[in-house]
Structure formats: C-alpha cells, structure tokens
mmCIF file with all atom_site columns, C-alpha atoms in Angstrom:
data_model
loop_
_atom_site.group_PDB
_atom_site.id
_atom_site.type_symbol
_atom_site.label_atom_id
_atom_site.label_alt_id
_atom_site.label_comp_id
_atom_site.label_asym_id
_atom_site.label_entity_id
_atom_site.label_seq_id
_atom_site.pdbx_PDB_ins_code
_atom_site.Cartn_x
_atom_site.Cartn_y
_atom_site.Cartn_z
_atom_site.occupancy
_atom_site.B_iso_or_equiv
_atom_site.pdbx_formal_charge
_atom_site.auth_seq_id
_atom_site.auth_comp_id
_atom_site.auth_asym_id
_atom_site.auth_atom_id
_atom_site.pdbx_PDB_model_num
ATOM 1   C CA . UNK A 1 1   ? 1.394  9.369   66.647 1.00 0.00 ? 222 UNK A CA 1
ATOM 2   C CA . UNK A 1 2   ? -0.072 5.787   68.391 1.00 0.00 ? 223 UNK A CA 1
ATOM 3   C CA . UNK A 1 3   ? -3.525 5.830   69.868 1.00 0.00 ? 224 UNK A CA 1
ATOM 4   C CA . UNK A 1 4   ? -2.369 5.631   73.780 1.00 0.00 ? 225 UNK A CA 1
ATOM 5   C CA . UNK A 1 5   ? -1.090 2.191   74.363 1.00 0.00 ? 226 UNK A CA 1
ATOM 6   C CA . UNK A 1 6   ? -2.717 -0.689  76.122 1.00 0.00 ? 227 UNK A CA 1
ATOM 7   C CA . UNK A 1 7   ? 0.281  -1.816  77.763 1.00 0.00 ? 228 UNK A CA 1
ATOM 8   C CA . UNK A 1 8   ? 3.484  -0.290  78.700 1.00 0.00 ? 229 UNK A CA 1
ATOM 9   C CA . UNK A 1 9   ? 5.496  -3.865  78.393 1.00 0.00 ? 230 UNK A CA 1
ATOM 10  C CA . UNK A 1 10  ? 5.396  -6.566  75.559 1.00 0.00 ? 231 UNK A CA 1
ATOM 11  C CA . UNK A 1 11  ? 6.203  -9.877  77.108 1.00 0.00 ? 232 UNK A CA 1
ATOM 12  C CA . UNK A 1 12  ? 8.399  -11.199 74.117 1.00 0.00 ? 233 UNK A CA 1
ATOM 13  C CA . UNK A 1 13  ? 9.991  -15.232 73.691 1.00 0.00 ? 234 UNK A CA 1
ATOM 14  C CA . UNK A 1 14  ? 12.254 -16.125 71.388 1.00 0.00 ? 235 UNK A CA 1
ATOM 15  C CA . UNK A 1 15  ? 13.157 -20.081 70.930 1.00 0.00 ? 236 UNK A CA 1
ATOM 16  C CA . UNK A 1 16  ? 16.639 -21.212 69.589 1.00 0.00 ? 237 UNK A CA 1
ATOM 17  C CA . UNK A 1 17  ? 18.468 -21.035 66.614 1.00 0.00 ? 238 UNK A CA 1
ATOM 18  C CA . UNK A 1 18  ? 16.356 -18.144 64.981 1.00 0.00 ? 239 UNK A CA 1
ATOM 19  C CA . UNK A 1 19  ? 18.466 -16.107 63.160 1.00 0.00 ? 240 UNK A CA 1
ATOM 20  C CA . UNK A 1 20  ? 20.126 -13.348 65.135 1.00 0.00 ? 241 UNK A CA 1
ATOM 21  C CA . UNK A 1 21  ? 20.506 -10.653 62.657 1.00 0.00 ? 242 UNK A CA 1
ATOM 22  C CA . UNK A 1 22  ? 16.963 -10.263 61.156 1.00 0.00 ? 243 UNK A CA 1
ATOM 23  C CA . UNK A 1 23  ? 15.600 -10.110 64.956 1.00 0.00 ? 244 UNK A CA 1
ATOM 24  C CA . UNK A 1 24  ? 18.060 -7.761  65.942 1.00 0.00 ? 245 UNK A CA 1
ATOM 25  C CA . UNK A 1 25  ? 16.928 -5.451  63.253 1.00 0.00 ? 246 UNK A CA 1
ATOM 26  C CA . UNK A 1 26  ? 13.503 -5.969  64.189 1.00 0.00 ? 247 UNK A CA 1
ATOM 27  C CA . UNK A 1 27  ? 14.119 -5.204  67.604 1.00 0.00 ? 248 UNK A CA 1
ATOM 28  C CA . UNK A 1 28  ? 16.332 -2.188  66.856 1.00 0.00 ? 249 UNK A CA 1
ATOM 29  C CA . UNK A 1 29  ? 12.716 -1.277  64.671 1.00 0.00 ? 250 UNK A CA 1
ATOM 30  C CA . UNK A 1 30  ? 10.611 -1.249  67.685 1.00 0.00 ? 251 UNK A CA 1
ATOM 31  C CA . UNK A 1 31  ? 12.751 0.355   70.235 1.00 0.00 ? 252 UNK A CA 1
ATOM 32  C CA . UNK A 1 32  ? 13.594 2.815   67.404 1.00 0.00 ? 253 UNK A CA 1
ATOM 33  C CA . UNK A 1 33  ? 9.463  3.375   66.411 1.00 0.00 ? 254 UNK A CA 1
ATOM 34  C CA . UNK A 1 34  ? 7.817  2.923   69.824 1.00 0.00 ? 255 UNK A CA 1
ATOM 35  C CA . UNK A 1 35  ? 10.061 3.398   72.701 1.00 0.00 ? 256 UNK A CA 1
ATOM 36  C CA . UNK A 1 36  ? 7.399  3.748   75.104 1.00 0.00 ? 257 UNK A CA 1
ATOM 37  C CA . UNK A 1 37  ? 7.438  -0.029  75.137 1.00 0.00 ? 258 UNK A CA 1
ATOM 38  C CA . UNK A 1 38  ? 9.442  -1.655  77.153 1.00 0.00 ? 259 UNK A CA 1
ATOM 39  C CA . UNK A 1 39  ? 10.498 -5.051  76.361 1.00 0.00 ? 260 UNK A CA 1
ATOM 40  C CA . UNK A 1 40  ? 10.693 -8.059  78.238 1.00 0.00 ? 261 UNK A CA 1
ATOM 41  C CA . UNK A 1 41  ? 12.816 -10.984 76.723 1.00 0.00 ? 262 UNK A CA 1
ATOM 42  C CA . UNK A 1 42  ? 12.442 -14.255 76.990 1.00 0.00 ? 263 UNK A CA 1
ATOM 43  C CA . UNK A 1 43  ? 14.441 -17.343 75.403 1.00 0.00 ? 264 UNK A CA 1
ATOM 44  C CA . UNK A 1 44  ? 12.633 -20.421 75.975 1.00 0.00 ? 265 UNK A CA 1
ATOM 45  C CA . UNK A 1 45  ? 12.642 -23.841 73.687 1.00 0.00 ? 266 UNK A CA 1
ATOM 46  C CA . UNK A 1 46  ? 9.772  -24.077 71.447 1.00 0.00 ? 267 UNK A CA 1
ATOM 47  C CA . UNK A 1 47  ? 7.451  -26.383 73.279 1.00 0.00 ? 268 UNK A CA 1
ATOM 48  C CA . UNK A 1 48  ? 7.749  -23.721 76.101 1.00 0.00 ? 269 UNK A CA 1
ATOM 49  C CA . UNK A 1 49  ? 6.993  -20.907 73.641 1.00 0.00 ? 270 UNK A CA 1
ATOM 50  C CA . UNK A 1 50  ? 3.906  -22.252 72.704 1.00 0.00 ? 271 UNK A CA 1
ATOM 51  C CA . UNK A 1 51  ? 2.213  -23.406 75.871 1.00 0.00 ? 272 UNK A CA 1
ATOM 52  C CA . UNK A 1 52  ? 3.444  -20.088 77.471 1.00 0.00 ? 273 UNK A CA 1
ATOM 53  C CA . UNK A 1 53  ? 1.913  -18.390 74.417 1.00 0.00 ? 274 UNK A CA 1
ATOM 54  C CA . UNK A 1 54  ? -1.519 -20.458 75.321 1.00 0.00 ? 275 UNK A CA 1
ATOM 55  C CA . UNK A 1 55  ? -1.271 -19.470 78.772 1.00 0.00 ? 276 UNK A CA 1
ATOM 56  C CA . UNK A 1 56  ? -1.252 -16.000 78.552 1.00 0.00 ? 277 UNK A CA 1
ATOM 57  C CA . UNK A 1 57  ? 2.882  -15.889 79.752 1.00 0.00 ? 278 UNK A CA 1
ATOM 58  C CA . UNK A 1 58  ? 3.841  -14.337 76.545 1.00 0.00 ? 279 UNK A CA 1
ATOM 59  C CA . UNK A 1 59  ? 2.529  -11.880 74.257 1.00 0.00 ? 280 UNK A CA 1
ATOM 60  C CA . UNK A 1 60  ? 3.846  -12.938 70.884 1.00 0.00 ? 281 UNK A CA 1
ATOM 61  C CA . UNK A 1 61  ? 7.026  -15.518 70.335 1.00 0.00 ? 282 UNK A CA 1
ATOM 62  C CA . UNK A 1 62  ? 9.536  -16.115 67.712 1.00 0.00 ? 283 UNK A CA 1
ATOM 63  C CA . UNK A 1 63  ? 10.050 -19.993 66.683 1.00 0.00 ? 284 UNK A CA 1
ATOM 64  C CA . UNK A 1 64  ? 11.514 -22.170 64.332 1.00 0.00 ? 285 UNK A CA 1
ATOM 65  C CA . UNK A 1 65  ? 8.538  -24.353 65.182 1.00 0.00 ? 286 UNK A CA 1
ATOM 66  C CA . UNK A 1 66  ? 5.266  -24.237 63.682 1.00 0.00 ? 287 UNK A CA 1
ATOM 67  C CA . UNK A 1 67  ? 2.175  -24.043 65.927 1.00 0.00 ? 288 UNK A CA 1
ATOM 68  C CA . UNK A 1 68  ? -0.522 -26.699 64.531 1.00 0.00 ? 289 UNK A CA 1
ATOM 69  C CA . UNK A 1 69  ? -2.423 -25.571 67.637 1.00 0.00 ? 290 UNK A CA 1
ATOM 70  C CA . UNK A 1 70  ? -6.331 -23.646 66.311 1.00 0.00 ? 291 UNK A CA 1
ATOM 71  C CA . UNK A 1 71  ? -5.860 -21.010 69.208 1.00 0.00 ? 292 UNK A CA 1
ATOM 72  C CA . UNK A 1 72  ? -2.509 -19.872 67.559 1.00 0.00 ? 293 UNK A CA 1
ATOM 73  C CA . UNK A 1 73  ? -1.818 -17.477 64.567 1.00 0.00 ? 294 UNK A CA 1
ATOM 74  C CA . UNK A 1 74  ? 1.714  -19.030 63.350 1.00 0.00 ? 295 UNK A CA 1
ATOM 75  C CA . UNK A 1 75  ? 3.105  -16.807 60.073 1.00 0.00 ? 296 UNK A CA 1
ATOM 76  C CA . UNK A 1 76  ? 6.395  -17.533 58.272 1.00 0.00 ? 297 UNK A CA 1
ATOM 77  C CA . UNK A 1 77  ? 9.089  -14.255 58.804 1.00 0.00 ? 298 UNK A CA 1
ATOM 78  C CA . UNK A 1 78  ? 12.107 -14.781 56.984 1.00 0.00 ? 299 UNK A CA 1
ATOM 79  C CA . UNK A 1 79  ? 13.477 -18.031 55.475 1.00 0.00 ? 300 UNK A CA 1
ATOM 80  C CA . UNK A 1 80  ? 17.286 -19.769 55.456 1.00 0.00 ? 301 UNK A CA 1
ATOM 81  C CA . UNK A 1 81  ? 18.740 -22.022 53.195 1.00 0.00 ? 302 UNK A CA 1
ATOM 82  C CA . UNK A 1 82  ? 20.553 -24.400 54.593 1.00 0.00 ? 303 UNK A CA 1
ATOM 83  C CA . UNK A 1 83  ? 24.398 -25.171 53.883 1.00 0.00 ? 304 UNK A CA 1
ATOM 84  C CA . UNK A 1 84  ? 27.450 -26.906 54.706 1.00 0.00 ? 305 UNK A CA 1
ATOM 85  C CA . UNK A 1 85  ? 30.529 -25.918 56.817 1.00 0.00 ? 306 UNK A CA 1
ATOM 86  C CA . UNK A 1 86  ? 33.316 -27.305 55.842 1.00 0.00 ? 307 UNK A CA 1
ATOM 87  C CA . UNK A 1 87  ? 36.984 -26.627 57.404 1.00 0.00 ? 308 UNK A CA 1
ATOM 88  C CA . UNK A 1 88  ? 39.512 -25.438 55.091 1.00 0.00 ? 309 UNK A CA 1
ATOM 89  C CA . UNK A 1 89  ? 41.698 -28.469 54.232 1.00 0.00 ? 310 UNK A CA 1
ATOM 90  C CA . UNK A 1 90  ? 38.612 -31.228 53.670 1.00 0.00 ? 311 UNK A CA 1
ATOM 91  C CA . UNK A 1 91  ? 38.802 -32.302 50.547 1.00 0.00 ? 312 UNK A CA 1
ATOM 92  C CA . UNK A 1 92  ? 35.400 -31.525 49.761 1.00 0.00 ? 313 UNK A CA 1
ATOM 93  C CA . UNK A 1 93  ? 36.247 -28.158 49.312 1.00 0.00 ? 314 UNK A CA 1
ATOM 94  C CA . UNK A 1 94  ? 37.028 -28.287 45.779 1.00 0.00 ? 315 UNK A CA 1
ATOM 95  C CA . UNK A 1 95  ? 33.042 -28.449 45.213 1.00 0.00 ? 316 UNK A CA 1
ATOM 96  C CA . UNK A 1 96  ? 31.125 -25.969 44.777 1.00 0.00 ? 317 UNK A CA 1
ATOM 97  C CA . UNK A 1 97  ? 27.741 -27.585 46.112 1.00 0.00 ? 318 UNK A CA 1
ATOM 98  C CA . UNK A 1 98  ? 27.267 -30.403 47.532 1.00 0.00 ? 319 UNK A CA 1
ATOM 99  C CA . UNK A 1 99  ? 24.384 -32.903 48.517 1.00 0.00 ? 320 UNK A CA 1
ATOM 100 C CA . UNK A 1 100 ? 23.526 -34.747 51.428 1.00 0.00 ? 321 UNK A CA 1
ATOM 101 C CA . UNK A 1 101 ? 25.333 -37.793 49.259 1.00 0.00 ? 322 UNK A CA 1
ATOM 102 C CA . UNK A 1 102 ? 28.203 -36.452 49.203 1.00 0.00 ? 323 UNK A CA 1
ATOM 103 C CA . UNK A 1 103 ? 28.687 -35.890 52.950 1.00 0.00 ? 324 UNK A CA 1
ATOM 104 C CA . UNK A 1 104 ? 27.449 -39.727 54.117 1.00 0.00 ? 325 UNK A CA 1
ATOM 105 C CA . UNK A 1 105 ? 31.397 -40.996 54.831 1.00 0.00 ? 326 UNK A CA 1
ATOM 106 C CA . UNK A 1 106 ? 31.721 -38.240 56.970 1.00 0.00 ? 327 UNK A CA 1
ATOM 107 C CA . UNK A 1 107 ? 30.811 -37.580 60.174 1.00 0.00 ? 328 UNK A CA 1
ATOM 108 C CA . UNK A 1 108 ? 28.174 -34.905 60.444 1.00 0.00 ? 329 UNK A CA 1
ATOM 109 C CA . UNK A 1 109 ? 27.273 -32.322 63.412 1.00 0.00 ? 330 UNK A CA 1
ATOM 110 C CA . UNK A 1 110 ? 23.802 -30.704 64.043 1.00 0.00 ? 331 UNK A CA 1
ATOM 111 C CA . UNK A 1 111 ? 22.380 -28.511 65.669 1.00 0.00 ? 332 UNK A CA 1
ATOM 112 C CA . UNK A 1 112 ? 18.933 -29.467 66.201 1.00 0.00 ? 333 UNK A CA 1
ATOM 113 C CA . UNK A 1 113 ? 17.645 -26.158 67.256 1.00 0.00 ? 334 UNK A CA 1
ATOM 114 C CA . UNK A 1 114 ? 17.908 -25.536 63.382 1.00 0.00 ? 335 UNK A CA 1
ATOM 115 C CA . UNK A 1 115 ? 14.307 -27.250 62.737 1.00 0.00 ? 336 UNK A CA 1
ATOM 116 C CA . UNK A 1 116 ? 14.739 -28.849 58.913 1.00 0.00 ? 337 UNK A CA 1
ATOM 117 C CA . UNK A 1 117 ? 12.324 -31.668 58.954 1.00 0.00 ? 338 UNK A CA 1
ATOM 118 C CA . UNK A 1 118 ? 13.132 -32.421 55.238 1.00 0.00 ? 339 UNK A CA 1
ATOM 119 C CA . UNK A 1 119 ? 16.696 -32.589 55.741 1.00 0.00 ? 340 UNK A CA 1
ATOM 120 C CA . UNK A 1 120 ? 16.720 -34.778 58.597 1.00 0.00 ? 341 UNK A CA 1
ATOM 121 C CA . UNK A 1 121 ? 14.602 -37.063 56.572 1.00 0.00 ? 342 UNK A CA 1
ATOM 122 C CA . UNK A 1 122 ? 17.270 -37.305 53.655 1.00 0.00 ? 343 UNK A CA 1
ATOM 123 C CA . UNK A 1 123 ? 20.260 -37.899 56.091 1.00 0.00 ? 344 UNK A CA 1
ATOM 124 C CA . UNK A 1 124 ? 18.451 -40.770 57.353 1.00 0.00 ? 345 UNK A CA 1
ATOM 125 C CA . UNK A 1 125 ? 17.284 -42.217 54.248 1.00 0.00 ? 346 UNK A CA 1
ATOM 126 C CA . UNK A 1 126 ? 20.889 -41.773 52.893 1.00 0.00 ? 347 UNK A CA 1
ATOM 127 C CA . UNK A 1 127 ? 23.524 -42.435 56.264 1.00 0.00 ? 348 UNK A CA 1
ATOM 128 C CA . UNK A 1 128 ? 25.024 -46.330 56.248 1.00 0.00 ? 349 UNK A CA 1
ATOM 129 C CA . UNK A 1 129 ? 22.665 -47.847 58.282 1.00 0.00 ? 350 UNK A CA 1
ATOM 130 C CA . UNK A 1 130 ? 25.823 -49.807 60.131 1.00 0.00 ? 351 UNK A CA 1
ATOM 131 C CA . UNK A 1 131 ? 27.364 -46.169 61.554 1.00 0.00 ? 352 UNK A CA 1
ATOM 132 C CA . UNK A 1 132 ? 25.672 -43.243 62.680 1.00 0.00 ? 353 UNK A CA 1
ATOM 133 C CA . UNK A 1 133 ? 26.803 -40.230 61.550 1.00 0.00 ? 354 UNK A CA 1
ATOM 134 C CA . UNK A 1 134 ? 25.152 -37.416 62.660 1.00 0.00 ? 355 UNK A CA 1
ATOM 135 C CA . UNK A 1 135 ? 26.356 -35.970 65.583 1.00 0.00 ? 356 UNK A CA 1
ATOM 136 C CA . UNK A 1 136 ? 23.694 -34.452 67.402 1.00 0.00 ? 357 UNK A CA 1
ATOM 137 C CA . UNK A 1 137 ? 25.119 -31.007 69.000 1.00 0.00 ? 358 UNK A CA 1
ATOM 138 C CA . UNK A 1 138 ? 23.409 -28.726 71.568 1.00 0.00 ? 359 UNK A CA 1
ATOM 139 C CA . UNK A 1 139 ? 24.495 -25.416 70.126 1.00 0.00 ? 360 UNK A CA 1
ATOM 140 C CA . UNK A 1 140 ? 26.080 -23.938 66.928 1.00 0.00 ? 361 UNK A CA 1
ATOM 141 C CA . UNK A 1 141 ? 29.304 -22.716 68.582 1.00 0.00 ? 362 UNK A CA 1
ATOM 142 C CA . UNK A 1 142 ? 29.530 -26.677 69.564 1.00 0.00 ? 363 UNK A CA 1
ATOM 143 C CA . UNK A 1 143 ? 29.386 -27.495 66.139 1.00 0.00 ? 364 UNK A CA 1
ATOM 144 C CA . UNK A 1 144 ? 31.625 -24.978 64.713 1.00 0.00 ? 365 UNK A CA 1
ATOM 145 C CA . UNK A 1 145 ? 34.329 -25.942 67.233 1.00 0.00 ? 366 UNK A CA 1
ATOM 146 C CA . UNK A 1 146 ? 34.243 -30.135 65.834 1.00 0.00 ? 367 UNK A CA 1
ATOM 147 C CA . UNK A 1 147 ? 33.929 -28.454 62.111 1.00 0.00 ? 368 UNK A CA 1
ATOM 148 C CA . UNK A 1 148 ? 36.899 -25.781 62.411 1.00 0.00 ? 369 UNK A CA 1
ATOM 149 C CA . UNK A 1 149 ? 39.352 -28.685 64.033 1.00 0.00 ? 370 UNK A CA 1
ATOM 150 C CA . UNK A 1 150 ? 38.370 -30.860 61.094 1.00 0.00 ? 371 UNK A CA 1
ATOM 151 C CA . UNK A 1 151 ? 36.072 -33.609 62.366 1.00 0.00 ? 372 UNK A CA 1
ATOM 152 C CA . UNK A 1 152 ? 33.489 -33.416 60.088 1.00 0.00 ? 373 UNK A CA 1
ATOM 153 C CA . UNK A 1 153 ? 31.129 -31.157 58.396 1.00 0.00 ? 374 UNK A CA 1
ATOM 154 C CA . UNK A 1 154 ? 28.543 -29.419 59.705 1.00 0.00 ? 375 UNK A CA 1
ATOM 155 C CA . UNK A 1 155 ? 24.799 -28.617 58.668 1.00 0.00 ? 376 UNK A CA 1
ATOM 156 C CA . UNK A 1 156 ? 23.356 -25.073 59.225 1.00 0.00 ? 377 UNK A CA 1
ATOM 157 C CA . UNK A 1 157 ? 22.253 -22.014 57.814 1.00 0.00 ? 378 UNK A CA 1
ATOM 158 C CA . UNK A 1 158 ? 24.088 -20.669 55.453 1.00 0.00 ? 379 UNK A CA 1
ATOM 159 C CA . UNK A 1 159 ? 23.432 -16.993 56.656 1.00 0.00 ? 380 UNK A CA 1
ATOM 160 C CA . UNK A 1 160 ? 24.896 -18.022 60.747 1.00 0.00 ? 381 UNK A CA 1
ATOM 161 C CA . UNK A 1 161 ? 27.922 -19.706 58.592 1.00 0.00 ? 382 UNK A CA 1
ATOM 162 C CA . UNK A 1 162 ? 28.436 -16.924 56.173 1.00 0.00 ? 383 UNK A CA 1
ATOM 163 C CA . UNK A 1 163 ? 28.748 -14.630 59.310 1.00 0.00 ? 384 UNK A CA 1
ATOM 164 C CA . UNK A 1 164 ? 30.844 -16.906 61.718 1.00 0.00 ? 385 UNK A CA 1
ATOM 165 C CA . UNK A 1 165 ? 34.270 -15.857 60.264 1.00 0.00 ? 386 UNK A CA 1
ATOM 166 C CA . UNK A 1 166 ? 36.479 -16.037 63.051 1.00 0.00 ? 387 UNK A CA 1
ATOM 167 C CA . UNK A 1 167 ? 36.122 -20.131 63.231 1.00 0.00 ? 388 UNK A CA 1
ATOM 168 C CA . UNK A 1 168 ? 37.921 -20.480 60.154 1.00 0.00 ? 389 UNK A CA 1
ATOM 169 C CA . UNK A 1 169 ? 35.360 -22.435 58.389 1.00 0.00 ? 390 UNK A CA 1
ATOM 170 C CA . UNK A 1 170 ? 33.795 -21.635 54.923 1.00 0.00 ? 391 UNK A CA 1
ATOM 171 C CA . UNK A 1 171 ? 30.356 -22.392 53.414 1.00 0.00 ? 392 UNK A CA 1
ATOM 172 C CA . UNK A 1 172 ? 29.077 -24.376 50.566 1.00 0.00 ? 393 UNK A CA 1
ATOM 173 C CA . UNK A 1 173 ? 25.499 -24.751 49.676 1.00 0.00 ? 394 UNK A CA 1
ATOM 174 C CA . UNK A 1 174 ? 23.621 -27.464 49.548 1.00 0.00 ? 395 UNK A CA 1
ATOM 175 C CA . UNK A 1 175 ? 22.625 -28.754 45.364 1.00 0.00 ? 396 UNK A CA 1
ATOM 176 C CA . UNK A 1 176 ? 19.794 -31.371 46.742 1.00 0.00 ? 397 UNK A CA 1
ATOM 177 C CA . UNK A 1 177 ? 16.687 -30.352 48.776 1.00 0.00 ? 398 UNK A CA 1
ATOM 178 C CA . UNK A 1 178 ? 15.613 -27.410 49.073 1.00 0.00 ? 399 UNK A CA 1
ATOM 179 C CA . UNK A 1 179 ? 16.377 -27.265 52.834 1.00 0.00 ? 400 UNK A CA 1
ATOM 180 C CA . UNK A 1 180 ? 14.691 -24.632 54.246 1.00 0.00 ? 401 UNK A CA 1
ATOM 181 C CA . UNK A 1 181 ? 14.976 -23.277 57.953 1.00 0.00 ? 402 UNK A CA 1
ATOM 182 C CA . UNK A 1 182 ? 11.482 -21.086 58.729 1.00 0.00 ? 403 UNK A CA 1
ATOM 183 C CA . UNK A 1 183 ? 10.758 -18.210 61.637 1.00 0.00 ? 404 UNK A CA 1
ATOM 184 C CA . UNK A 1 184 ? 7.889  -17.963 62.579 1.00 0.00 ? 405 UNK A CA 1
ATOM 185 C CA . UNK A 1 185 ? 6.185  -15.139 64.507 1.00 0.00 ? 406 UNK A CA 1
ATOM 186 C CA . UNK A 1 186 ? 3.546  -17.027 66.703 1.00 0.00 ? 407 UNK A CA 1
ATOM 187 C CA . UNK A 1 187 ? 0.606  -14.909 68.849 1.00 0.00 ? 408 UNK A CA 1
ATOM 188 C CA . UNK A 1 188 ? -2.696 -15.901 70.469 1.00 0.00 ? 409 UNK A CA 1
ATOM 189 C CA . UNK A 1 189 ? -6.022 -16.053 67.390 1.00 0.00 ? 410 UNK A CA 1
ATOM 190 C CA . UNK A 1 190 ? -7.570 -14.089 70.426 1.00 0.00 ? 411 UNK A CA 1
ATOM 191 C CA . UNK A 1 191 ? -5.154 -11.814 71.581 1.00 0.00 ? 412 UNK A CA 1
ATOM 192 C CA . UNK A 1 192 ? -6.693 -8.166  70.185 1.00 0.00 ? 413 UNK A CA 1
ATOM 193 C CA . UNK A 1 193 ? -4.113 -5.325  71.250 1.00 0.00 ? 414 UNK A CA 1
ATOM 194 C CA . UNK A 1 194 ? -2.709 -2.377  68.988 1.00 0.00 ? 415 UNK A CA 1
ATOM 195 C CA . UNK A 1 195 ? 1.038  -2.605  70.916 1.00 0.00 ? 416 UNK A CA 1
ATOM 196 C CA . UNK A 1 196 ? 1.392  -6.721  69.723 1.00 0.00 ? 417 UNK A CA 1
ATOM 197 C CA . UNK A 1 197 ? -0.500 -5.647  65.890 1.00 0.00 ? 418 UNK A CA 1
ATOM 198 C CA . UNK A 1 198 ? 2.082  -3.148  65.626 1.00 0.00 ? 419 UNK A CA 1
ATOM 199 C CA . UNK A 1 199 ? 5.102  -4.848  66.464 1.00 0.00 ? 420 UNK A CA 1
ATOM 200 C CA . UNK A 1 200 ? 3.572  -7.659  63.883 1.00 0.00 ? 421 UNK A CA 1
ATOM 201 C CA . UNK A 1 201 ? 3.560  -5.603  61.191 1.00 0.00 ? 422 UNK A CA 1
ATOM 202 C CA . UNK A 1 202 ? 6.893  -4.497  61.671 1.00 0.00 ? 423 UNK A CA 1
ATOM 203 C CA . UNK A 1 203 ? 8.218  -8.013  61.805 1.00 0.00 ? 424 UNK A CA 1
ATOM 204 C CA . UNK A 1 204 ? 6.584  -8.947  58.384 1.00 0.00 ? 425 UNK A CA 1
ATOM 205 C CA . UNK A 1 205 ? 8.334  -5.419  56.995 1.00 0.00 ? 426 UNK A CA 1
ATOM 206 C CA . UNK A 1 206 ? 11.312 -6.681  58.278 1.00 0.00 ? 427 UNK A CA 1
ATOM 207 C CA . UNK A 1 207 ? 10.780 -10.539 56.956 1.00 0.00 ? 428 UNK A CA 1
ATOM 208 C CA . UNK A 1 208 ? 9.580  -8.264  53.299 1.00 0.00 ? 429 UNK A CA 1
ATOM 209 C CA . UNK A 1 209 ? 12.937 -6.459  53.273 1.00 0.00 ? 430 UNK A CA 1
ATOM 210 C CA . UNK A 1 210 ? 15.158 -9.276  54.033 1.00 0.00 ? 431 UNK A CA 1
ATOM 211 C CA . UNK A 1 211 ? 17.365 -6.650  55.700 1.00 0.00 ? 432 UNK A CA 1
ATOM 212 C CA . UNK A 1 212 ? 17.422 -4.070  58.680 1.00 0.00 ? 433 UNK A CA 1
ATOM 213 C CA . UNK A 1 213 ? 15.842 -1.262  57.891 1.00 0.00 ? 434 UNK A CA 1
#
C-alpha cells in the first residue's frame, strides 16, 4: 500500500519524437500500479517543457532535450540508435550498414524532433557544400511518405522504423557515429512529492528493462 497521496493528478508533458512504445509501457505501469492518479497529458515542444517545468505548469516531463538549467533534475531513460530508411528499390539496399558518406548524393529527410546533435554535425561536415541535402521535415509520417515514394532516405530511429511496417520502407543501421537519440525524464531539483518519486522510479525500471513490463 502508498502512504495517502499528496495529489490526486500528476500534471505530465511529453515533447516530440520520444519514443512511443517505452512511454506507453510506462504509462500502462502507472495506471496499472497507482490508479488513484489521474493523469493529465500534455505534448508540448521542449523549450515549452522546460520553462513550464520551471514554472510550476508541469510536474515532471519527458524530452529529447537535455535541461542544462541548475533548478532541473534531467536523467537519461532509454536510448535509440539511429538508422536509415531506405525504400525498397534504392540501390543502397544491397548494404548492410551504411554511413553518413554513403548517403551525401542523396537527398536526405529529417525529422528534427529526433534531437542527434552528433549526427547533424557529420551531415554538415560531409553534404556538398554547393546543394543542400537535408530536407528538414516537421514530423516522421512526413518523412516516411518522401522515403516510401523513393525520394530519398531518411534518418531516424531505428526502433520508430523497425515498427513502421505498413510504409513499405526497411531499415539499415548506421556503421559511423554512434548516433544516439536520448529521453530524458526532466522534474524540478525542488519538487519533494511521493506521487512524482514514484512514477520516477518506475520510469528508470522501465528505461532498466528496455521493455514493458
């Protein structure tokens, strides 16, 4: 049994592009463990997660942003590699990795909600400096849809491309890098409640697992 609660909601934000599947089975964790808490959602971009956070707005918010901010405990949840989507018929296809070398005659989408700072580094140390090729993209469904009709490849992680079958794309990693993607689960230094400690714990169970639980 909990000691009595202190609050009967937990005022939750979530930015883009964090991986759908481990928060769903953290979510399903704390509805499933302490239903007395209701949930209240927010998706918000990361600049808004953090000032809200600061504010008092939010409990506790899931980013692919660090906080550099003193006031904020920011800890790493689960980590993606990043890969390459690549349509069925591109030649590429016959490799079985590839690096960010490989991809620079090609036109290349990305979803920036996918925070890499390393790998946007290396494509543009290593794009033609008379083209660009990265096609900045505001969603991954965006950048399937230019990747699956065979305009180019796209960047992502390889988990969201592993599971996004029905575009007809397939998935090859990445050799160079590594190219990581990062959650982070970001609360208040000051914030001391039992309700937010709890559901911390189960998101760094979840992160330890690497699966739902």
């Amino acid at each position: 049994m909990h000691e009595a609660t202190s609050r009967s909601t937990l005022k939750l934000a979530v930015a883009p592009g964090v991986p759908s599947s481990h928060l769903s089975a953290l979510l399903a964790r704390q509805r499933a463990e302490e239903p007395d808490v209701a949930l209240a959602f927010f998706e918000v971009a990361g600049d808004v997660l953090l000032q809200g956070l600061l504010e008092g707005r939010f409990d506790i918010g899931v980013s692919l942003q660090d906080a550099s901010d003193p006031a904020l405990k920011s800890q790493p949840l689960w980590i993606e590699d990043m890969a390459v989507a690549i349509a069925p018929r591109f030649h590429l296809l016959d490799q079985a990795k590839l690096t960010i070398a490989d991809l620079q005659d090609h036109t290349i989408y990305r979803w920036q909600a996918e925070a890499c700072p390393l790998l946007d580094e290396s494509l543009i140390s290593l794009m033609p400096v008379d083209r660009e090729n990265v096609q900045r993209v505001p969603s991954f469904e965006m950048m399937a849809l230019w990747v699956a009709a065979g305009y180019g490849v796209g960047l992502s992680a390889q988990s969201r491309i592993d599971h996004a079958h029905g575009w007809g794309f397939t998935m090859r990693p990445l050799a160079d890098g590594p190219f990581k993607v990062v959650t982070y689960l970001q609360r208040p230094y000051a914030q001391v409640d039992s309700v937010i400690e709890r559901f911390e714990q189960r998101a760094l169970q979840v992160a330890g697992t690497g699966s739902a639980w």
